[in-house]
Amino acid sequence: MSIEIEHVNKRFGHFVAVDDVTLSLPEGQLTALLGPSGSGKTSLLRIIAGLEFPDSGRIRFHGEDATDVHVSRRGVGFVFQHYALFKHMTVFDNVAYGLTVQPRRLRPSKAEIRNRVTRLLELVQLDWTANRLPAQLSGGQRQRIALARALAVEPKVLLLDEPFGALDAKVRAELRRWLRRLHDEIHLTSVFVTHDQEEALEVSDRIVVMNQGRVEQEGTPEEVYDHPANPFVFSFLGQVNLFHARVQDGQARIGDLALPTAATGDQPEGHGLAYVRPHDIEILADDSAQGALAAVVEGITVVGPTARLELKVAGARDLIHAELPKSRLRSLGLSQGSNTWVRPLNGRVFVEPGRTPADPESVGM
Amino acid sequence: MTLALRQPSVIPGFGITLGFTLFYMGLILLIPIGAFLLYTAQMSWADFWQAVSHRQVVASYKLSFGASLIAALLNLVFGAIVAWVLVRYQFFGKRVIDALVDLPFAMPTAVAGIALVTLYASTGWVGQYLEILGLRVAYTQLGVVVALTYIGLPFVVRTVQPVLEDLERELEEASAILGANRLTTLRRVILPALLPALLTGFALAFARALGEYGSVIFIAGNLPFRTEITPLLIVAKAEQYDYPGAAAIGTVMLLAAFVLLLLINTLQWWTARHSRR
Amino acid sequence: MSTIASHIHGTRAAAPTWRRATEEPAWVRRLLIGIALGFLSLFLVLPLTVVLYGAFEQGLQVWYAAITEPDAQAAIRLTLLVVAIVVPINLVFGVMAAWAIAKFEFRGKSVLITLIDLPFAISPVVVGLIFVILLGSQGWLGPWLAEHDLRVIFAVPGIIIVIAFGTMPFVARELIPLMQQQGKEEEESSLTLGANGWQTFWRVTLPNIKWGVIYGVILCNARAMGEFGAVAVVSGRIRGETNTMPLHIEVLYNEYLFTAAFAVSSLLAGLAIVTIAVKSLVDWRDERQRHQAAA
């Protein structure tokens, strides 16, 4: 079942939570709503669920208007950030709840309920916890029970609010992969909210990047990561270095160095900012390459196989961050205080209209 | 712009629950109080002033406010110690003692009244020893203070206790590491953190004491000008069908209660803000 | 900081045998515990003991005779009748008020919360006076009530009304913070699973606030049975008719029937003890649940 969101607006007092959002979430896909806190992603999810009412706009499920359908009849599965398991009920009763509250004529028989709950508990690999109370489970287990409970009523869409937010790093990673596999098995149209770009990139089929109540970009993880539509998306999806750049004839230059990527924006000429990811900064042993910038190594951090460098480029205010394999670092023979040269290999330039070209220097991150 | 009365919510039952709440409170609380104030307002100023400024009445204000103040101060000091001991120390019977603190809240005031007078009368378990020291409690102003201390006892303990429990040990440890001794830490770190709760508890005990009737009348002896509290005067006037006189004094007490309630609310708001940081 | 076991303070076996930097010396601790226990014995334990001692001093038979004597029986019956009416009303009020306040955001909410506290702040004597003036024979509604042959003041309805006024906040005060702290997620979750409002209340909300409700009801009950000042003003003290238990105690005491007064008092004191026992049970459960949730 696809979800169509049309011109949805939502304010809380003076705060604009959702600002004229129009989106179409295709059937059977797992979509991530990604954004910083306060970007309106959770409000949008709650509006889709029917837990919050939009000030204006429509929500359609598979073309059918659901805006005024009450949450209890909307047929959504909702997994809350803190699970919202019923503390006083056993795991079994929690999962069975949605079935037992149905009107008598629709309610499955006791045996049928038992069957379905058992199957769901097997699906989330927690059938042995049926008679426990939620307080006796770990965070990751509670999360999976919350999911089983949401699936018990056979929802048309599944909505998850920061599903891994309250878990520690290891459980988080495991549960992420598990959710992805589960989705591949059941193919239910699903939407989850996250502020963690890595999580969104790893798990989802589609990413919707939100900021200040608006959709900044929408697309597959590759599209969004490789072709960010604007500076916000670029900087939100990972660490980034900023360089002042001049744009002439559709060619961007940082100092003497020509960047291979074309500039964006309406103006073919002017001053812009080049966004370069740390792994797109090449570290050179000498200044043989044209346009390389002289730099001093300020700090080295080795995390597993990757080395992270902090570099001071002459005349620049902020440090440049670069990432390279540990082996490469060793062959360069760099240590703290070494002189070296850096060259942005790949990047994206966003032209700032009305600014005149300035000195080639790197600015804030 | 939300001029709406409430934010929309999917949770049902707002209309009926708020409706019943307002209806019931209006019927039993607000309309009667309004009618009472209106009744007083119909008195002439001269009559009103004469009723509330009579010498006997003024003497009762002095006793009621004075004894309530002393009782609340006693509770402030001892309540703080009790709260501290209950939160910080382990000793035999602590659970029972902790539970007992609520007793004055649950014990009918008349029962407390006859218990206290029996205890503190010159032949009572405590009174006979105090007599030797030359202290008379029953049928004196001291008796009023004793009764009011009893009924106000839970308030300071119960407002300070949770704040003390939430007080991070690290704060004190940090203070100790920075070179403060225990007394300095108490004065500079612990007391400021407890201050809003202490004041709230003090104000609650004072407000409760001011209006108290049942536990006081047995031990006070009710001598005009000496041990007559204001609520007793109101009852006496009502029993003599002097309703305007009773209403005038009652209005003074009611306004004092409003002021105290406002004060307590402000203090609680302050406590909440304080503890969130 | 001493390191040897000579510093065991006679506390728990698990207590550390050395002093932490943020602990007081042993003598300070003993002094403070002594002051606290002395103060509480003088003001809590002794009054309670004197009531029970006075009640049973002359044996069980005298005690039994005192509480079964006709006037005492009438007072007990009246008191039970009053709480049977007042407590359910204030229970319904408390649950409804807490639901409206904890689950919704609306204008004037903090004013409403303050107003619910109002009966705590008003002297019971003034409460009685308010209703005498409103409903008594010389009061505003008095003539109308007389015309319809309704006796409210110096009769049972007046007693019910002032007790309802005085005990109004107890259930609400217990439930409002509890329900606010529990938030709305479980209710929302129930609704997304297809339950209606009524099902959500009975199956999700009520089990979560059950213990708060129980304590609120018991406290409301204890205070309703013990209400004195307000009842003293409106009851008219007609023996065997409008005397509640506390008023009956006063009558007995003023007639120097101390043993009988303490006998009736012992019933109310027993109720007070049950009340605080239930409270510590509820607190203990909460504490345990919090520990479990944290674990």
GROMACS .gro file of N, CA, C and O in nm, chain C residues 10-108:
model
  396
  652GLY      N    1   2.718  -0.019   6.364
  652GLY     CA    2   2.598  -0.088   6.410
  652GLY      C    3   2.484  -0.067   6.311
  652GLY      O    4   2.368  -0.071   6.347
  653THR      N    5   2.518  -0.043   6.185
  653THR     CA    6   2.413  -0.027   6.084
  653THR      C    7   2.395  -0.160   6.014
  653THR      O    8   2.384  -0.262   6.080
  654ARG      N    9   2.391  -0.161   5.881
  654ARG     CA   10   2.374  -0.288   5.813
  654ARG      C   11   2.508  -0.355   5.793
  654ARG      O   12   2.612  -0.290   5.792
  655ALA      N   13   2.503  -0.486   5.776
  655ALA     CA   14   2.626  -0.559   5.756
  655ALA      C   15   2.695  -0.512   5.629
  655ALA      O   16   2.817  -0.511   5.619
  656ALA      N   17   2.615  -0.470   5.529
  656ALA     CA   18   2.671  -0.432   5.401
  656ALA      C   19   2.732  -0.292   5.404
  656ALA      O   20   2.799  -0.252   5.310
  657ALA      N   21   2.707  -0.218   5.509
  657ALA     CA   22   2.757  -0.081   5.515
  657ALA      C   23   2.909  -0.080   5.515
  657ALA      O   24   2.972  -0.169   5.571
  658PRO      N   25   2.966   0.017   5.447
  658PRO     CA   26   3.112   0.019   5.442
  658PRO      C   27   3.170   0.042   5.581
  658PRO      O   28   3.109   0.108   5.665
  659THR      N   29   3.286  -0.014   5.602
  659THR     CA   30   3.344  -0.004   5.735
  659THR      C   31   3.433   0.119   5.747
  659THR      O   32   3.490   0.145   5.848
  660TRP      N   33   3.446   0.194   5.639
  660TRP     CA   34   3.520   0.320   5.650
  660TRP      C   35   3.425   0.433   5.614
  660TRP      O   36   3.319   0.413   5.557
  661ARG      N   37   3.467   0.552   5.649
  661ARG     CA   38   3.382   0.666   5.627
  661ARG      C   39   3.412   0.728   5.491
  661ARG      O   40   3.528   0.747   5.455
  662ARG      N   41   3.306   0.760   5.417
  662ARG     CA   42   3.328   0.827   5.290
  662ARG      C   43   3.346   0.976   5.315
  662ARG      O   44   3.308   1.028   5.419
  663ALA      N   45   3.403   1.042   5.214
  663ALA     CA   46   3.430   1.184   5.229
  663ALA      C   47   3.301   1.264   5.246
  663ALA      O   48   3.301   1.373   5.301
  664THR      N   49   3.191   1.208   5.196
  664THR     CA   50   3.066   1.283   5.204
  664THR      C   51   2.976   1.227   5.312
  664THR      O   52   2.855   1.232   5.303
  665GLU      N   53   3.037   1.170   5.414
  665GLU     CA   54   2.956   1.125   5.526
  665GLU      C   55   2.998   1.199   5.651
  665GLU      O   56   3.110   1.247   5.663
  666GLU      N   57   2.904   1.204   5.745
  666GLU     CA   58   2.933   1.273   5.869
  666GLU      C   59   3.000   1.175   5.964
  666GLU      O   60   2.985   1.054   5.953
  667PRO      N   61   3.073   1.228   6.063
  667PRO     CA   62   3.130   1.140   6.165
  667PRO      C   63   3.020   1.064   6.237
  667PRO      O   64   2.905   1.111   6.242
  668ALA      N   65   3.055   0.950   6.294
  668ALA     CA   66   2.956   0.863   6.357
  668ALA      C   67   2.876   0.936   6.465
  668ALA      O   68   2.754   0.920   6.474
  669TRP      N   69   2.943   1.019   6.543
  669TRP     CA   70   2.869   1.082   6.653
  669TRP      C   71   2.764   1.179   6.601
  669TRP      O   72   2.656   1.192   6.657
  670VAL      N   73   2.793   1.245   6.488
  670VAL     CA   74   2.694   1.336   6.429
  670VAL      C   75   2.574   1.257   6.382
  670VAL      O   76   2.458   1.294   6.405
  671ARG      N   77   2.604   1.143   6.320
  671ARG     CA   78   2.495   1.060   6.270
  671ARG      C   79   2.407   1.011   6.384
  671ARG      O   80   2.284   1.019   6.377
  672ARG      N   81   2.471   0.963   6.489
  672ARG     CA   82   2.393   0.912   6.603
  672ARG      C   83   2.309   1.023   6.663
  672ARG      O   84   2.194   1.004   6.697
  673LEU      N   85   2.369   1.142   6.671
  673LEU     CA   86   2.297   1.255   6.729
  673LEU      C   87   2.174   1.289   6.645
  673LEU      O   88   2.062   1.304   6.697
  674LEU      N   89   2.193   1.295   6.513
  674LEU     CA   90   2.082   1.332   6.425
  674LEU      C   91   1.972   1.225   6.429
  674LEU      O   92   1.853   1.257   6.436
  675ILE      N   93   2.013   1.098   6.424
  675ILE     CA   94   1.914   0.991   6.432
  675ILE      C   95   1.840   1.001   6.565
  675ILE      O   96   1.717   0.987   6.571
  676GLY      N   97   1.914   1.030   6.671
  676GLY     CA   98   1.853   1.043   6.804
  676GLY      C   99   1.751   1.155   6.807
  676GLY      O  100   1.638   1.137   6.856
  677ILE      N  101   1.788   1.271   6.754
  677ILE     CA  102   1.695   1.385   6.753
  677ILE      C  103   1.569   1.348   6.675
  677ILE      O  104   1.457   1.370   6.719
  678ALA      N  105   1.589   1.289   6.554
  678ALA     CA  106   1.474   1.255   6.470
  678ALA      C  107   1.383   1.155   6.540
  678ALA      O  108   1.261   1.174   6.545
  679LEU      N  109   1.442   1.052   6.598
  679LEU     CA  110   1.359   0.950   6.663
  679LEU      C  111   1.289   1.008   6.786
  679LEU      O  112   1.172   0.978   6.811
  680GLY      N  113   1.361   1.093   6.862
  680GLY     CA  114   1.299   1.155   6.978
  680GLY      C  115   1.179   1.240   6.940
  680GLY      O  116   1.070   1.228   6.998
  681PHE      N  117   1.199   1.322   6.839
  681PHE     CA  118   1.092   1.410   6.791
  681PHE      C  119   0.972   1.329   6.745
  681PHE      O  120   0.857   1.356   6.782
  682LEU      N  121   1.000   1.224   6.663
  682LEU     CA  122   0.889   1.144   6.610
  682LEU      C  123   0.820   1.063   6.719
  682LEU      O  124   0.697   1.047   6.715
  683SER      N  125   0.895   1.015   6.817
  683SER     CA  126   0.829   0.940   6.926
  683SER      C  127   0.736   1.031   7.003
  683SER      O  128   0.623   0.995   7.034
  684LEU      N  129   0.786   1.150   7.031
  684LEU     CA  130   0.707   1.244   7.111
  684LEU      C  131   0.578   1.283   7.039
  684LEU      O  132   0.473   1.294   7.098
  685PHE      N  133   0.588   1.301   6.907
  685PHE     CA  134   0.473   1.354   6.835
  685PHE      C  135   0.392   1.248   6.761
  685PHE      O  136   0.278   1.272   6.727
  686LEU      N  137   0.452   1.132   6.731
  686LEU     CA  138   0.376   1.033   6.655
  686LEU      C  139   0.347   0.907   6.735
  686LEU      O  140   0.232   0.863   6.743
  687VAL      N  141   0.450   0.851   6.793
  687VAL     CA  142   0.433   0.720   6.856
  687VAL      C  143   0.352   0.733   6.986
  687VAL      O  144   0.257   0.658   7.007
  688LEU      N  145   0.388   0.830   7.069
  688LEU     CA  146   0.318   0.844   7.197
  688LEU      C  147   0.169   0.875   7.181
  688LEU      O  148   0.086   0.810   7.246
  689PRO      N  149   0.128   0.970   7.097
  689PRO     CA  150  -0.016   0.993   7.082
  689PRO      C  151  -0.092   0.868   7.037
  689PRO      O  152  -0.200   0.839   7.087
  690LEU      N  153  -0.030   0.794   6.943
  690LEU     CA  154  -0.095   0.672   6.895
  690LEU      C  155  -0.107   0.571   7.009
  690LEU      O  156  -0.213   0.509   7.028
  691THR      N  157   0.001   0.559   7.086
  691THR     CA  158   0.000   0.464   7.197
  691THR      C  159  -0.105   0.501   7.300
  691THR      O  160  -0.176   0.417   7.353
  692VAL      N  161  -0.115   0.631   7.330
  692VAL     CA  162  -0.208   0.675   7.433
  692VAL      C  163  -0.352   0.645   7.392
  692VAL      O  164  -0.436   0.610   7.474
  693VAL      N  165  -0.381   0.654   7.263
  693VAL     CA  166  -0.516   0.622   7.215
  693VAL      C  167  -0.545   0.474   7.238
  693VAL      O  168  -0.648   0.436   7.296
  694LEU      N  169  -0.451   0.388   7.193
  694LEU     CA  170  -0.474   0.244   7.205
  694LEU      C  171  -0.476   0.202   7.352
  694LEU      O  172  -0.558   0.120   7.394
  695TYR      N  173  -0.386   0.263   7.432
  695TYR     CA  174  -0.382   0.231   7.575
  695TYR      C  175  -0.515   0.269   7.641
  695TYR      O  176  -0.576   0.190   7.712
  696GLY      N  177  -0.558   0.391   7.610
  696GLY     CA  178  -0.684   0.440   7.669
  696GLY      C  179  -0.803   0.354   7.629
  696GLY      O  180  -0.896   0.333   7.707
  697ALA      N  181  -0.799   0.303   7.508
  697ALA     CA  182  -0.912   0.225   7.458
  697ALA      C  183  -0.920   0.087   7.524
  697ALA      O  184  -1.028   0.038   7.554
  698PHE      N  185  -0.804   0.026   7.548
  698PHE     CA  186  -0.804  -0.113   7.596
  698PHE      C  187  -0.764  -0.126   7.742
  698PHE      O  188  -0.755  -0.237   7.795
  699GLU      N  189  -0.741  -0.012   7.808
  699GLU     CA  190  -0.694  -0.010   7.946
  699GLU      C  191  -0.784  -0.094   8.038
  699GLU      O  192  -0.738  -0.168   8.123
  700GLN      N  193  -0.915  -0.081   8.015
  700GLN     CA  194  -1.007  -0.152   8.104
  700GLN      C  195  -1.059  -0.281   8.043
  700GLN      O  196  -1.167  -0.330   8.080
  701GLY      N  197  -0.985  -0.332   7.947
  701GLY     CA  198  -1.019  -0.464   7.894
  701GLY      C  199  -1.103  -0.458   7.768
  701GLY      O  200  -1.165  -0.356   7.736
  702LEU      N  201  -1.102  -0.570   7.697
  702LEU     CA  202  -1.171  -0.579   7.571
  702LEU      C  203  -1.321  -0.561   7.581
  702LEU      O  204  -1.385  -0.504   7.494
  703GLN      N  205  -1.376  -0.610   7.694
  703GLN     CA  206  -1.522  -0.604   7.708
  703GLN      C  207  -1.573  -0.461   7.716
  703GLN      O  208  -1.672  -0.424   7.652
  704VAL      N  209  -1.501  -0.381   7.793
  704VAL     CA  210  -1.539  -0.241   7.806
  704VAL      C  211  -1.528  -0.172   7.670
  704VAL      O  212  -1.615  -0.095   7.630
  705TRP      N  213  -1.420  -0.204   7.601
  705TRP     CA  214  -1.399  -0.148   7.467
  705TRP      C  215  -1.516  -0.186   7.375
  705TRP      O  216  -1.574  -0.103   7.308
  706TYR      N  217  -1.551  -0.314   7.379
  706TYR     CA  218  -1.658  -0.363   7.293
  706TYR      C  219  -1.791  -0.298   7.328
  706TYR      O  220  -1.866  -0.256   7.239
  707ALA      N  221  -1.815  -0.286   7.458
  707ALA     CA  222  -1.941  -0.223   7.502
  707ALA      C  223  -1.947  -0.079   7.453
  707ALA      O  224  -2.053  -0.031   7.409
  708ALA      N  225  -1.833  -0.010   7.458
  708ALA     CA  226  -1.831   0.131   7.420
  708ALA      C  227  -1.862   0.149   7.272
  708ALA      O  228  -1.930   0.245   7.233
  709ILE      N  229  -1.814   0.057   7.188
  709ILE     CA  230  -1.838   0.077   7.044
  709ILE      C  231  -1.970   0.016   6.998
  709ILE      O  232  -2.013   0.039   6.886
  710THR      N  233  -2.034  -0.061   7.084
  710THR     CA  234  -2.164  -0.118   7.043
  710THR      C  235  -2.282  -0.047   7.108
  710THR      O  236  -2.397  -0.081   7.081
  711GLU      N  237  -2.254   0.047   7.191
  711GLU     CA  238  -2.361   0.123   7.258
  711GLU      C  239  -2.437   0.201   7.149
  711GLU      O  240  -2.378   0.239   7.047
  712PRO      N  241  -2.569   0.219   7.162
  712PRO     CA  242  -2.653   0.269   7.052
  712PRO      C  243  -2.605   0.399   6.987
  712PRO      O  244  -2.601   0.407   6.863
  713ASP      N  245  -2.564   0.497   7.066
  713ASP     CA  246  -2.520   0.623   7.006
  713ASP      C  247  -2.394   0.603   6.923
  713ASP      O  248  -2.377   0.664   6.817
  714ALA      N  249  -2.304   0.518   6.975
  714ALA     CA  250  -2.181   0.489   6.901
  714ALA      C  251  -2.216   0.419   6.770
  714ALA      O  252  -2.163   0.452   6.663
  715GLN      N  253  -2.308   0.322   6.777
  715GLN     CA  254  -2.350   0.251   6.657
  715GLN      C  255  -2.412   0.346   6.556
  715GLN      O  256  -2.383   0.337   6.436
  716ALA      N  257  -2.494   0.438   6.605
  716ALA     CA  258  -2.556   0.535   6.514
  716ALA      C  259  -2.449   0.620   6.447
  716ALA      O  260  -2.455   0.647   6.326
  717ALA      N  261  -2.347   0.662   6.526
  717ALA     CA  262  -2.239   0.744   6.470
  717ALA      C  263  -2.161   0.666   6.365
  717ALA      O  264  -2.127   0.719   6.259
  718ILE      N  265  -2.134   0.538   6.395
  718ILE     CA  266  -2.060   0.455   6.298
  718ILE      C  267  -2.140   0.438   6.171
  718ILE      O  268  -2.090   0.453   6.059
  719ARG      N  269  -2.271   0.409   6.189
  719ARG     CA  270  -2.356   0.390   6.070
  719ARG      C  271  -2.360   0.516   5.985
  719ARG      O  272  -2.346   0.510   5.862
  720LEU      N  273  -2.377   0.631   6.050
  720LEU     CA  274  -2.384   0.757   5.975
  720LEU      C  275  -2.251   0.781   5.900
  720LEU      O  276  -2.251   0.817   5.782
  721THR      N  277  -2.142   0.758   5.970
  721THR     CA  278  -2.011   0.781   5.909
  721THR      C  279  -1.993   0.690   5.787
  721THR      O  280  -1.947   0.735   5.682
  722LEU      N  281  -2.033   0.563   5.800
  722LEU     CA  282  -2.020   0.470   5.687
  722LEU      C  283  -2.110   0.513   5.571
  722LEU      O  284  -2.070   0.505   5.454
  723LEU      N  285  -2.231   0.560   5.605
  723LEU     CA  286  -2.322   0.606   5.500
  723LEU      C  287  -2.259   0.722   5.423
  723LEU      O  288  -2.259   0.725   5.300
  724VAL      N  289  -2.202   0.816   5.500
  724VAL     CA  290  -2.143   0.934   5.436
  724VAL      C  291  -2.029   0.893   5.343
  724VAL      O  292  -2.024   0.936   5.227
  725VAL      N  293  -1.938   0.808   5.390
  725VAL     CA  294  -1.826   0.772   5.302
  725VAL      C  295  -1.873   0.689   5.184
  725VAL      O  296  -1.815   0.697   5.077
  726ALA      N  297  -1.980   0.610   5.202
  726ALA     CA  298  -2.031   0.530   5.090
  726ALA      C  299  -2.081   0.619   4.978
  726ALA      O  300  -2.085   0.578   4.862
  727ILE      N  301  -2.120   0.741   5.012
  727ILE     CA  302  -2.165   0.833   4.907
  727ILE      C  303  -2.050   0.920   4.858
  727ILE      O  304  -2.029   0.938   4.739
  728VAL      N  305  -1.973   0.973   4.953
  728VAL     CA  306  -1.871   1.072   4.917
  728VAL      C  307  -1.754   1.010   4.842
  728VAL      O  308  -1.707   1.064   4.741
  729VAL      N  309  -1.705   0.896   4.889
  729VAL     CA  310  -1.584   0.840   4.828
  729VAL      C  311  -1.604   0.803   4.681
  729VAL      O  312  -1.522   0.840   4.597
  730PRO      N  313  -1.715   0.734   4.645
  730PRO     CA  314  -1.732   0.706   4.502
  730PRO      C  315  -1.740   0.832   4.416
  730PRO      O  316  -1.681   0.836   4.307
  731ILE      N  317  -1.810   0.935   4.466
  731ILE     CA  318  -1.819   1.058   4.387
  731ILE      C  319  -1.680   1.119   4.366
  731ILE      O  320  -1.642   1.155   4.255
  732ASN      N  321  -1.605   1.127   4.476
  732ASN     CA  322  -1.473   1.188   4.464
  732ASN      C  323  -1.375   1.099   4.387
  732ASN      O  324  -1.279   1.149   4.328
  733LEU      N  325  -1.402   0.969   4.384
  733LEU     CA  326  -1.321   0.879   4.301
  733LEU      C  327  -1.344   0.909   4.153
  733LEU      O  328  -1.250   0.927   4.076
  734VAL      N  329  -1.472   0.917   4.115
  734VAL     CA  330  -1.504   0.946   3.976
  734VAL      C  331  -1.448   1.083   3.938
  734VAL      O  332  -1.384   1.100   3.834
  735PHE      N  333  -1.468   1.181   4.027
  735PHE     CA  334  -1.414   1.314   4.001
  735PHE      C  335  -1.262   1.309   3.983
  735PHE      O  336  -1.207   1.367   3.889
  736GLY      N  337  -1.196   1.239   4.074
  736GLY     CA  338  -1.050   1.235   4.070
  736GLY      C  339  -0.997   1.174   3.941
  736GLY      O  340  -0.905   1.227   3.879
  737VAL      N  341  -1.059   1.063   3.898
  737VAL     CA  342  -1.013   0.997   3.777
  737VAL      C  343  -1.038   1.086   3.655
  737VAL      O  344  -0.951   1.103   3.569
  738MET      N  345  -1.157   1.147   3.652
  738MET     CA  346  -1.190   1.232   3.536
  738MET      C  347  -1.098   1.354   3.531
  738MET      O  348  -1.047   1.389   3.425
  739ALA      N  349  -1.080   1.419   3.646
  739ALA     CA  350  -0.995   1.538   3.648
  739ALA      C  351  -0.853   1.502   3.608
  739ALA      O  352  -0.789   1.572   3.529
  740ALA      N  353  -0.804   1.388   3.658
  740ALA     CA  354  -0.666   1.349   3.626
  740ALA      C  355  -0.654   1.316   3.477
  740ALA      O  356  -0.554   1.349   3.414
  741TRP      N  357  -0.755   1.253   3.421
  741TRP     CA  358  -0.753   1.221   3.277
  741TRP      C  359  -0.745   1.349   3.195
  741TRP      O  360  -0.660   1.363   3.106
  742ALA      N  361  -0.834   1.444   3.227
  742ALA     CA  362  -0.837   1.569   3.150
  742ALA      C  363  -0.704   1.643   3.164
  742ALA      O  364  -0.649   1.694   3.066
  743ILE      N  365  -0.648   1.645   3.285
  743ILE     CA  366  -0.528   1.725   3.310
  743ILE      C  367  -0.403   1.656   3.257
  743ILE      O  368  -0.315   1.719   3.199
  744ALA      N  369  -0.395   1.523   3.274
  744ALA     CA  370  -0.271   1.455   3.236
  744ALA      C  371  -0.263   1.425   3.087
  744ALA      O  372  -0.154   1.418   3.032
  745LYS      N  373  -0.376   1.406   3.022
  745LYS     CA  374  -0.370   1.358   2.883
  745LYS      C  375  -0.390   1.468   2.780
  745LYS      O  376  -0.377   1.443   2.661
  746PHE      N  377  -0.426   1.588   2.824
  746PHE     CA  378  -0.455   1.693   2.727
  746PHE      C  379  -0.384   1.823   2.763
  746PHE      O  380  -0.352   1.846   2.878
  747GLU      N  381  -0.359   1.904   2.658
  747GLU     CA  382  -0.306   2.038   2.680
  747GLU      C  383  -0.419   2.136   2.654
  747GLU      O  384  -0.477   2.135   2.547
  748PHE      N  385  -0.450   2.218   2.753
  748PHE     CA  386  -0.554   2.318   2.728
  748PHE      C  387  -0.527   2.443   2.811
  748PHE      O  388  -0.449   2.439   2.905
  749ARG      N  389  -0.592   2.550   2.770
  749ARG     CA  390  -0.573   2.676   2.840
  749ARG      C  391  -0.630   2.669   2.981
  749ARG      O  392  -0.733   2.608   3.003
  750GLY      N  393  -0.563   2.733   3.074
  750GLY     CA  394  -0.615   2.741   3.210
  750GLY      C  395  -0.590   2.616   3.291
  750GLY      O  396  -0.648   2.599   3.398
   0.00000   0.00000   0.00000
